[in-house]
């Protein structure tokens, strides 16, 4: 007779191979049981009570099975055994909203490879299940390029830019799977039809605005949360793990040789904690949508907290905004402590240095916009851009740019369009100046 653990593994495969419901599980498992199957119905009832109707991870079911009295007693019989389940796992969404999501249905690693036009070895290489990225030296075996970007307050973030083939794989994942999974309505960043303006609009003219900032937003997202979400969407666990691995990265240790603050051991240690483990890389096309998806429970809890305080909540990437009336203002100190505690429980940390409580008597500002009476950009930002355009007219764009931006013309247009979202009159003035710039210089980096 096979060992109890090997029997439990075979039974676990059958239990999780399709819809996680009593009738479906019994239909798959009863034909596999050798010996008396009378214990199986009692076991399945206990299994459903323990995990509900959503397909759990394989390790959870295996542990539950090995500790279950019904299974242990049945396995003591001489003729007891479980035959292997030979059919492929089904694509089985969790009941409810997940059943309506229109994504490509993949049931095995072979189907994932065929969908991405890869062979099994190439899929394993790109998914990097053995963490070879962090062991590879600089060269073609790496899937990412790395560079450090300085932030305010002396900190820095690591940009991990995927190379061409990895980027194309991630774009396909984004287009045919990730972008079709709905996110919380409070999320405004990286969504079609949403913007910084839509994020800020609900908070205009309020008695008080509370601004919180999440620290190291992208690398703080736990990849396991994406795996669990993909399993709810319907993918078998093996497929969900492969899709997650294609969107994650492990940073090689030699990248830290160029760390900007090498003498600051605290910042260096924090950076290694973030990047030398599986994480969502900032720079991959999939990462913004993944961050929104994995922050769903955070958004749900914060929206509920705001509703209980008669306040409004929106999120733009790592920027959290709450606003309300005088009653909300009186309880703002306790509210922000509760909001920070919820963020911590969900795996995120609030950067308390950037927390702002803005009453109506001062300038209420978020995501570069002023919120007091209407949405508007800061006057000094408008003045700086107008001065830059004047210098471009007088000296030429190349002299003003000094090599800072590879596509200086597009950079200026982007800044003008940002201001245009809140003020058409300012946009008209800036475009009138922009049209006077002579871009015909062949040495200009934007031509």
Short mmCIF file of C-alpha atoms in Angstrom, two decimals, residues 2-335:
data_model
loop_
_atom_site.label_atom_id
_atom_site.label_comp_id
_atom_site.label_asym_id
_atom_site.label_seq_id
_atom_site.Cartn_x
_atom_site.Cartn_y
_atom_site.Cartn_z
CA UNK A 2 1.21 3.54 -0.77
CA UNK A 3 2.26 5.80 2.06
CA UNK A 4 -0.41 7.98 3.62
CA UNK A 5 1.28 11.18 2.38
CA UNK A 6 1.49 10.04 -1.25
CA UNK A 7 -2.18 8.99 -1.12
CA UNK A 8 -3.06 12.40 0.32
CA UNK A 9 -1.19 14.14 -2.50
CA UNK A 10 -3.09 12.18 -5.17
CA UNK A 11 -6.40 12.92 -3.48
CA UNK A 12 -5.51 16.61 -3.17
CA UNK A 13 -4.86 16.82 -6.93
CA UNK A 14 -8.33 15.39 -7.61
CA UNK A 15 -10.02 17.65 -5.06
CA UNK A 16 -8.53 20.79 -6.65
CA UNK A 17 -8.82 19.75 -10.30
CA UNK A 18 -12.17 21.49 -10.83
CA UNK A 19 -14.96 23.44 -9.20
CA UNK A 20 -14.64 23.52 -5.42
CA UNK A 21 -18.10 22.30 -4.43
CA UNK A 22 -19.34 19.17 -2.72
CA UNK A 23 -20.97 17.51 -5.73
CA UNK A 24 -18.08 18.35 -8.06
CA UNK A 25 -15.44 17.07 -5.64
CA UNK A 26 -17.31 13.81 -5.03
CA UNK A 27 -17.78 13.30 -8.78
CA UNK A 28 -14.01 13.52 -9.30
CA UNK A 29 -12.85 11.60 -6.22
CA UNK A 30 -15.32 8.73 -5.70
CA UNK A 31 -14.15 6.73 -8.77
CA UNK A 32 -10.56 6.93 -7.47
CA UNK A 33 -11.16 5.43 -4.02
CA UNK A 34 -10.24 1.80 -3.40
CA UNK A 35 -11.83 0.31 -0.32
CA UNK A 36 -14.87 1.69 1.44
CA UNK A 37 -15.68 5.30 0.36
CA UNK A 38 -18.20 5.97 3.15
CA UNK A 39 -15.79 8.34 4.91
CA UNK A 40 -15.38 10.56 1.84
CA UNK A 41 -18.70 12.40 2.09
CA UNK A 42 -18.03 13.33 5.71
CA UNK A 43 -14.53 14.51 4.78
CA UNK A 44 -15.81 16.66 1.89
CA UNK A 45 -18.43 18.26 4.17
CA UNK A 46 -15.69 19.20 6.62
CA UNK A 47 -13.50 20.47 3.77
CA UNK A 48 -16.23 22.79 2.45
CA UNK A 49 -16.95 24.08 5.97
CA UNK A 50 -13.26 24.83 6.40
CA UNK A 51 -12.54 26.59 3.08
CA UNK A 52 -15.94 27.71 1.77
CA UNK A 53 -16.62 27.51 -1.94
CA UNK A 54 -13.37 29.06 -3.20
CA UNK A 55 -10.56 26.78 -4.37
CA UNK A 56 -7.75 26.94 -1.75
CA UNK A 57 -4.02 26.40 -2.22
CA UNK A 58 -2.76 22.84 -2.59
CA UNK A 59 -0.63 23.02 0.58
CA UNK A 60 -3.66 24.03 2.68
CA UNK A 61 -5.76 21.10 1.45
CA UNK A 62 -2.88 18.65 1.89
CA UNK A 63 -2.28 19.78 5.48
CA UNK A 64 -6.01 19.59 6.23
CA UNK A 65 -6.22 16.11 4.73
CA UNK A 66 -3.24 14.72 6.68
CA UNK A 67 -4.72 15.95 9.96
CA UNK A 68 -8.30 14.85 9.21
CA UNK A 69 -9.59 12.02 11.40
CA UNK A 70 -11.87 10.62 8.67
CA UNK A 71 -8.93 10.24 6.26
CA UNK A 72 -6.56 8.87 8.91
CA UNK A 73 -9.03 6.19 10.02
CA UNK A 74 -9.78 5.18 6.42
CA UNK A 75 -6.07 4.92 5.57
CA UNK A 76 -5.56 2.28 8.30
CA UNK A 77 -7.49 -0.31 6.25
CA UNK A 78 -5.35 -2.76 4.27
CA UNK A 79 -7.21 -2.27 0.99
CA UNK A 80 -7.27 1.54 1.12
CA UNK A 81 -5.72 3.46 -1.81
CA UNK A 82 -6.43 6.38 -4.15
CA UNK A 83 -5.73 6.16 -7.88
CA UNK A 84 -4.09 9.11 -9.65
CA UNK A 85 -6.40 11.68 -11.25
CA UNK A 86 -5.34 11.77 -14.91
CA UNK A 87 -7.52 14.52 -16.40
CA UNK A 88 -6.17 18.10 -16.70
CA UNK A 89 -7.27 20.66 -14.14
CA UNK A 90 -10.27 22.74 -15.12
CA UNK A 91 -10.48 26.50 -15.43
CA UNK A 92 -12.80 27.15 -12.48
CA UNK A 93 -13.58 30.73 -11.33
CA UNK A 94 -14.71 31.33 -7.78
CA UNK A 95 -18.50 31.85 -7.50
CA UNK A 96 -19.73 35.43 -7.80
CA UNK A 97 -18.19 38.30 -9.72
CA UNK A 98 -15.20 36.23 -10.88
CA UNK A 99 -17.44 34.09 -13.09
CA UNK A 100 -18.19 37.09 -15.32
CA UNK A 101 -14.54 38.00 -16.03
CA UNK A 102 -13.61 37.41 -19.68
CA UNK A 103 -9.99 36.22 -19.65
CA UNK A 104 -8.16 33.64 -21.71
CA UNK A 105 -8.60 30.19 -20.16
CA UNK A 106 -5.38 28.33 -19.45
CA UNK A 107 -5.28 24.98 -17.63
CA UNK A 108 -1.62 23.93 -17.68
CA UNK A 109 1.91 25.19 -18.16
CA UNK A 110 1.84 23.70 -21.66
CA UNK A 111 -1.17 25.82 -22.58
CA UNK A 112 0.57 28.91 -21.14
CA UNK A 113 3.64 28.19 -23.27
CA UNK A 114 1.55 27.66 -26.42
CA UNK A 115 -0.40 30.88 -25.78
CA UNK A 116 2.86 32.87 -25.42
CA UNK A 117 4.41 31.04 -28.43
CA UNK A 118 7.20 29.60 -26.27
CA UNK A 119 8.41 26.08 -25.61
CA UNK A 120 8.43 24.67 -22.07
CA UNK A 121 12.12 25.50 -21.49
CA UNK A 122 11.67 29.10 -22.66
CA UNK A 123 8.63 29.52 -20.41
CA UNK A 124 10.62 28.21 -17.44
CA UNK A 125 13.45 30.63 -18.26
CA UNK A 126 11.21 33.68 -18.51
CA UNK A 127 9.19 32.72 -15.41
CA UNK A 128 12.52 32.27 -13.56
CA UNK A 129 11.05 29.82 -11.06
CA UNK A 130 14.60 28.93 -9.93
CA UNK A 131 15.59 32.60 -9.33
CA UNK A 132 18.38 32.57 -11.92
CA UNK A 133 18.01 36.32 -12.56
CA UNK A 134 19.69 37.15 -9.26
CA UNK A 135 22.57 34.74 -10.05
CA UNK A 136 23.21 35.82 -13.66
CA UNK A 137 25.99 38.23 -14.42
CA UNK A 138 25.41 41.28 -16.61
CA UNK A 139 24.53 40.10 -20.10
CA UNK A 140 21.86 38.52 -22.30
CA UNK A 141 20.71 36.00 -19.67
CA UNK A 142 19.17 38.77 -17.60
CA UNK A 143 15.58 39.79 -18.31
CA UNK A 144 15.83 43.30 -16.79
CA UNK A 145 18.00 46.41 -16.91
CA UNK A 146 18.51 48.24 -13.62
CA UNK A 147 19.13 51.83 -12.60
CA UNK A 148 18.61 53.83 -9.43
CA UNK A 149 16.45 56.95 -9.36
CA UNK A 150 16.86 59.46 -6.57
CA UNK A 151 13.76 60.62 -4.69
CA UNK A 152 13.18 63.50 -2.35
CA UNK A 153 14.33 63.30 1.27
CA UNK A 154 17.49 61.40 0.29
CA UNK A 155 15.77 58.13 -0.64
CA UNK A 156 15.96 56.29 -3.94
CA UNK A 157 14.01 53.68 -5.88
CA UNK A 158 15.18 50.97 -8.24
CA UNK A 159 13.80 51.02 -11.77
CA UNK A 160 13.71 47.53 -13.29
CA UNK A 161 13.09 47.83 -17.02
CA UNK A 162 12.27 44.52 -18.75
CA UNK A 163 14.10 43.75 -21.96
CA UNK A 164 12.20 43.44 -25.24
CA UNK A 165 10.99 39.81 -25.13
CA UNK A 166 10.06 39.94 -21.44
CA UNK A 167 8.26 43.25 -22.02
CA UNK A 168 6.24 41.77 -24.89
CA UNK A 169 5.22 38.78 -22.74
CA UNK A 170 4.15 41.09 -19.92
CA UNK A 171 2.18 43.30 -22.30
CA UNK A 172 0.26 40.26 -23.52
CA UNK A 173 -0.46 39.23 -19.94
CA UNK A 174 -1.66 42.77 -19.26
CA UNK A 175 -3.83 42.96 -22.36
CA UNK A 176 -5.52 39.54 -22.23
CA UNK A 177 -5.69 38.81 -18.49
CA UNK A 178 -4.76 41.48 -15.94
CA UNK A 179 -6.53 44.49 -17.46
CA UNK A 180 -9.80 42.51 -17.62
CA UNK A 181 -9.97 41.89 -13.87
CA UNK A 182 -11.93 44.71 -12.18
CA UNK A 183 -10.29 46.89 -9.52
CA UNK A 184 -11.90 48.84 -6.69
CA UNK A 185 -13.82 51.94 -7.70
CA UNK A 186 -11.69 54.09 -5.37
CA UNK A 187 -8.58 53.43 -7.52
CA UNK A 188 -7.89 56.20 -10.07
CA UNK A 189 -4.27 55.59 -11.10
CA UNK A 190 -3.36 53.59 -14.23
CA UNK A 191 -7.00 53.18 -15.31
CA UNK A 192 -8.59 54.08 -18.61
CA UNK A 193 -10.94 57.02 -18.14
CA UNK A 194 -9.43 57.93 -14.75
CA UNK A 195 -6.74 60.49 -13.97
CA UNK A 196 -5.23 62.65 -11.26
CA UNK A 197 -8.17 65.02 -11.84
CA UNK A 198 -10.78 62.33 -11.21
CA UNK A 199 -8.82 61.35 -8.09
CA UNK A 200 -8.83 64.89 -6.77
CA UNK A 201 -12.32 66.02 -7.87
CA UNK A 202 -14.32 64.40 -4.99
CA UNK A 203 -12.22 66.33 -2.45
CA UNK A 204 -12.72 69.87 -3.80
CA UNK A 205 -14.17 72.41 -1.38
CA UNK A 206 -14.16 70.13 1.69
CA UNK A 207 -13.60 71.26 5.27
CA UNK A 208 -10.52 69.10 5.66
CA UNK A 209 -8.40 66.91 3.37
CA UNK A 210 -6.15 64.15 4.74
CA UNK A 211 -3.30 62.98 2.50
CA UNK A 212 -1.41 59.74 3.20
CA UNK A 213 1.44 58.31 1.15
CA UNK A 214 2.32 54.61 0.91
CA UNK A 215 6.03 53.92 1.13
CA UNK A 216 7.72 51.76 -1.57
CA UNK A 217 4.34 50.93 -3.09
CA UNK A 218 5.27 48.57 -5.95
CA UNK A 219 7.89 46.36 -4.27
CA UNK A 220 5.68 46.11 -1.16
CA UNK A 221 2.95 44.26 -3.07
CA UNK A 222 3.14 40.55 -2.05
CA UNK A 223 3.32 38.35 -5.20
CA UNK A 224 1.36 35.65 -3.36
CA UNK A 225 -1.62 37.99 -3.37
CA UNK A 226 -1.54 38.04 -7.19
CA UNK A 227 -1.35 34.22 -7.27
CA UNK A 228 -4.41 34.00 -5.05
CA UNK A 229 -6.30 36.50 -7.20
CA UNK A 230 -5.52 34.53 -10.37
CA UNK A 231 -6.74 31.34 -8.67
CA UNK A 232 -10.03 33.10 -7.85
CA UNK A 233 -10.20 34.16 -11.50
CA UNK A 234 -10.19 30.47 -12.40
CA UNK A 235 -6.60 29.42 -13.09
CA UNK A 236 -5.23 26.23 -11.47
CA UNK A 237 -2.57 26.92 -8.88
CA UNK A 238 0.36 25.88 -11.12
CA UNK A 239 -0.80 28.21 -13.89
CA UNK A 240 -1.42 31.07 -11.43
CA UNK A 241 2.11 30.66 -10.05
CA UNK A 242 3.64 30.75 -13.55
CA UNK A 243 1.69 33.87 -14.54
CA UNK A 244 2.73 35.54 -11.28
CA UNK A 245 6.38 34.60 -11.81
CA UNK A 246 6.32 36.23 -15.27
CA UNK A 247 5.39 39.51 -13.57
CA UNK A 248 7.90 39.31 -10.68
CA UNK A 249 11.65 39.67 -10.32
CA UNK A 250 14.60 38.96 -8.01
CA UNK A 251 17.33 41.64 -8.17
CA UNK A 252 20.95 40.44 -8.54
CA UNK A 253 23.18 41.34 -5.62
CA UNK A 254 25.71 43.16 -7.83
CA UNK A 255 23.06 45.78 -8.65
CA UNK A 256 23.59 47.12 -5.14
CA UNK A 257 27.20 47.97 -5.97
CA UNK A 258 25.80 51.10 -7.64
CA UNK A 259 23.46 51.94 -4.75
CA UNK A 260 23.53 55.77 -4.41
CA UNK A 261 23.78 55.74 -0.59
CA UNK A 262 26.38 53.02 -0.05
CA UNK A 263 27.50 54.49 3.28
CA UNK A 264 23.97 54.56 4.72
CA UNK A 265 23.57 50.98 5.95
CA UNK A 266 19.92 51.51 6.98
CA UNK A 267 18.84 52.60 3.50
CA UNK A 268 20.95 49.87 1.90
CA UNK A 269 19.45 47.20 4.16
CA UNK A 270 15.92 48.46 3.45
CA UNK A 271 16.59 48.32 -0.29
CA UNK A 272 17.86 44.74 -0.08
CA UNK A 273 14.81 43.73 1.96
CA UNK A 274 12.57 45.10 -0.79
CA UNK A 275 14.36 43.95 -3.92
CA UNK A 276 16.27 40.76 -3.03
CA UNK A 277 13.06 38.75 -2.72
CA UNK A 278 10.24 38.12 -5.21
CA UNK A 279 8.52 41.46 -5.80
CA UNK A 280 6.57 43.47 -8.36
CA UNK A 281 9.21 45.46 -10.31
CA UNK A 282 8.73 49.16 -10.89
CA UNK A 283 9.29 49.55 -14.63
CA UNK A 284 7.35 46.52 -15.89
CA UNK A 285 4.15 47.30 -17.89
CA UNK A 286 2.16 44.89 -15.71
CA UNK A 287 3.13 46.38 -12.34
CA UNK A 288 0.69 49.34 -12.12
CA UNK A 289 -2.36 47.16 -12.80
CA UNK A 290 -1.09 44.43 -10.45
CA UNK A 291 -0.64 47.00 -7.69
CA UNK A 292 -4.24 48.18 -8.18
CA UNK A 293 -5.56 44.62 -8.17
CA UNK A 294 -3.61 43.59 -5.09
CA UNK A 295 -4.67 46.73 -3.22
CA UNK A 296 -8.35 45.80 -3.62
CA UNK A 297 -8.78 44.71 -0.01
CA UNK A 298 -6.90 47.81 1.19
CA UNK A 299 -9.25 50.00 -0.85
CA UNK A 300 -12.30 48.13 0.44
CA UNK A 301 -11.30 48.54 4.07
CA UNK A 302 -10.30 52.20 3.73
CA UNK A 303 -13.48 53.03 1.81
CA UNK A 304 -15.49 51.38 4.60
CA UNK A 305 -13.55 53.32 7.24
CA UNK A 306 -14.17 56.57 5.35
CA UNK A 307 -17.88 55.80 4.99
CA UNK A 308 -18.17 55.19 8.74
CA UNK A 309 -16.68 58.66 9.32
CA UNK A 310 -18.89 60.31 6.68
CA UNK A 311 -15.80 60.96 4.55
CA UNK A 312 -14.71 60.35 0.94
CA UNK A 313 -11.78 58.14 -0.09
CA UNK A 314 -9.83 57.83 -3.36
CA UNK A 315 -6.41 56.41 -4.23
CA UNK A 316 -4.02 57.35 -7.05
CA UNK A 317 -1.19 54.75 -6.97
CA UNK A 318 0.45 55.33 -3.56
CA UNK A 319 -1.37 58.60 -2.86
CA UNK A 320 -4.39 58.23 -0.53
CA UNK A 321 -6.91 61.06 -0.09
CA UNK A 322 -9.68 61.39 2.48
CA UNK A 323 -11.93 64.42 2.89
CA UNK A 324 -14.98 65.36 4.88
CA UNK A 325 -16.94 67.94 6.82
CA UNK A 326 -16.38 69.57 10.20
CA UNK A 327 -17.35 66.39 12.04
CA UNK A 328 -14.65 64.46 10.16
CA UNK A 329 -12.20 67.25 10.94
CA UNK A 330 -12.75 66.88 14.69
CA UNK A 331 -11.84 63.18 14.61
CA UNK A 332 -9.04 63.43 12.06
CA UNK A 333 -6.20 62.40 14.41
CA UNK A 334 -7.83 59.12 15.41
CA UNK A 335 -8.91 58.50 11.81
#
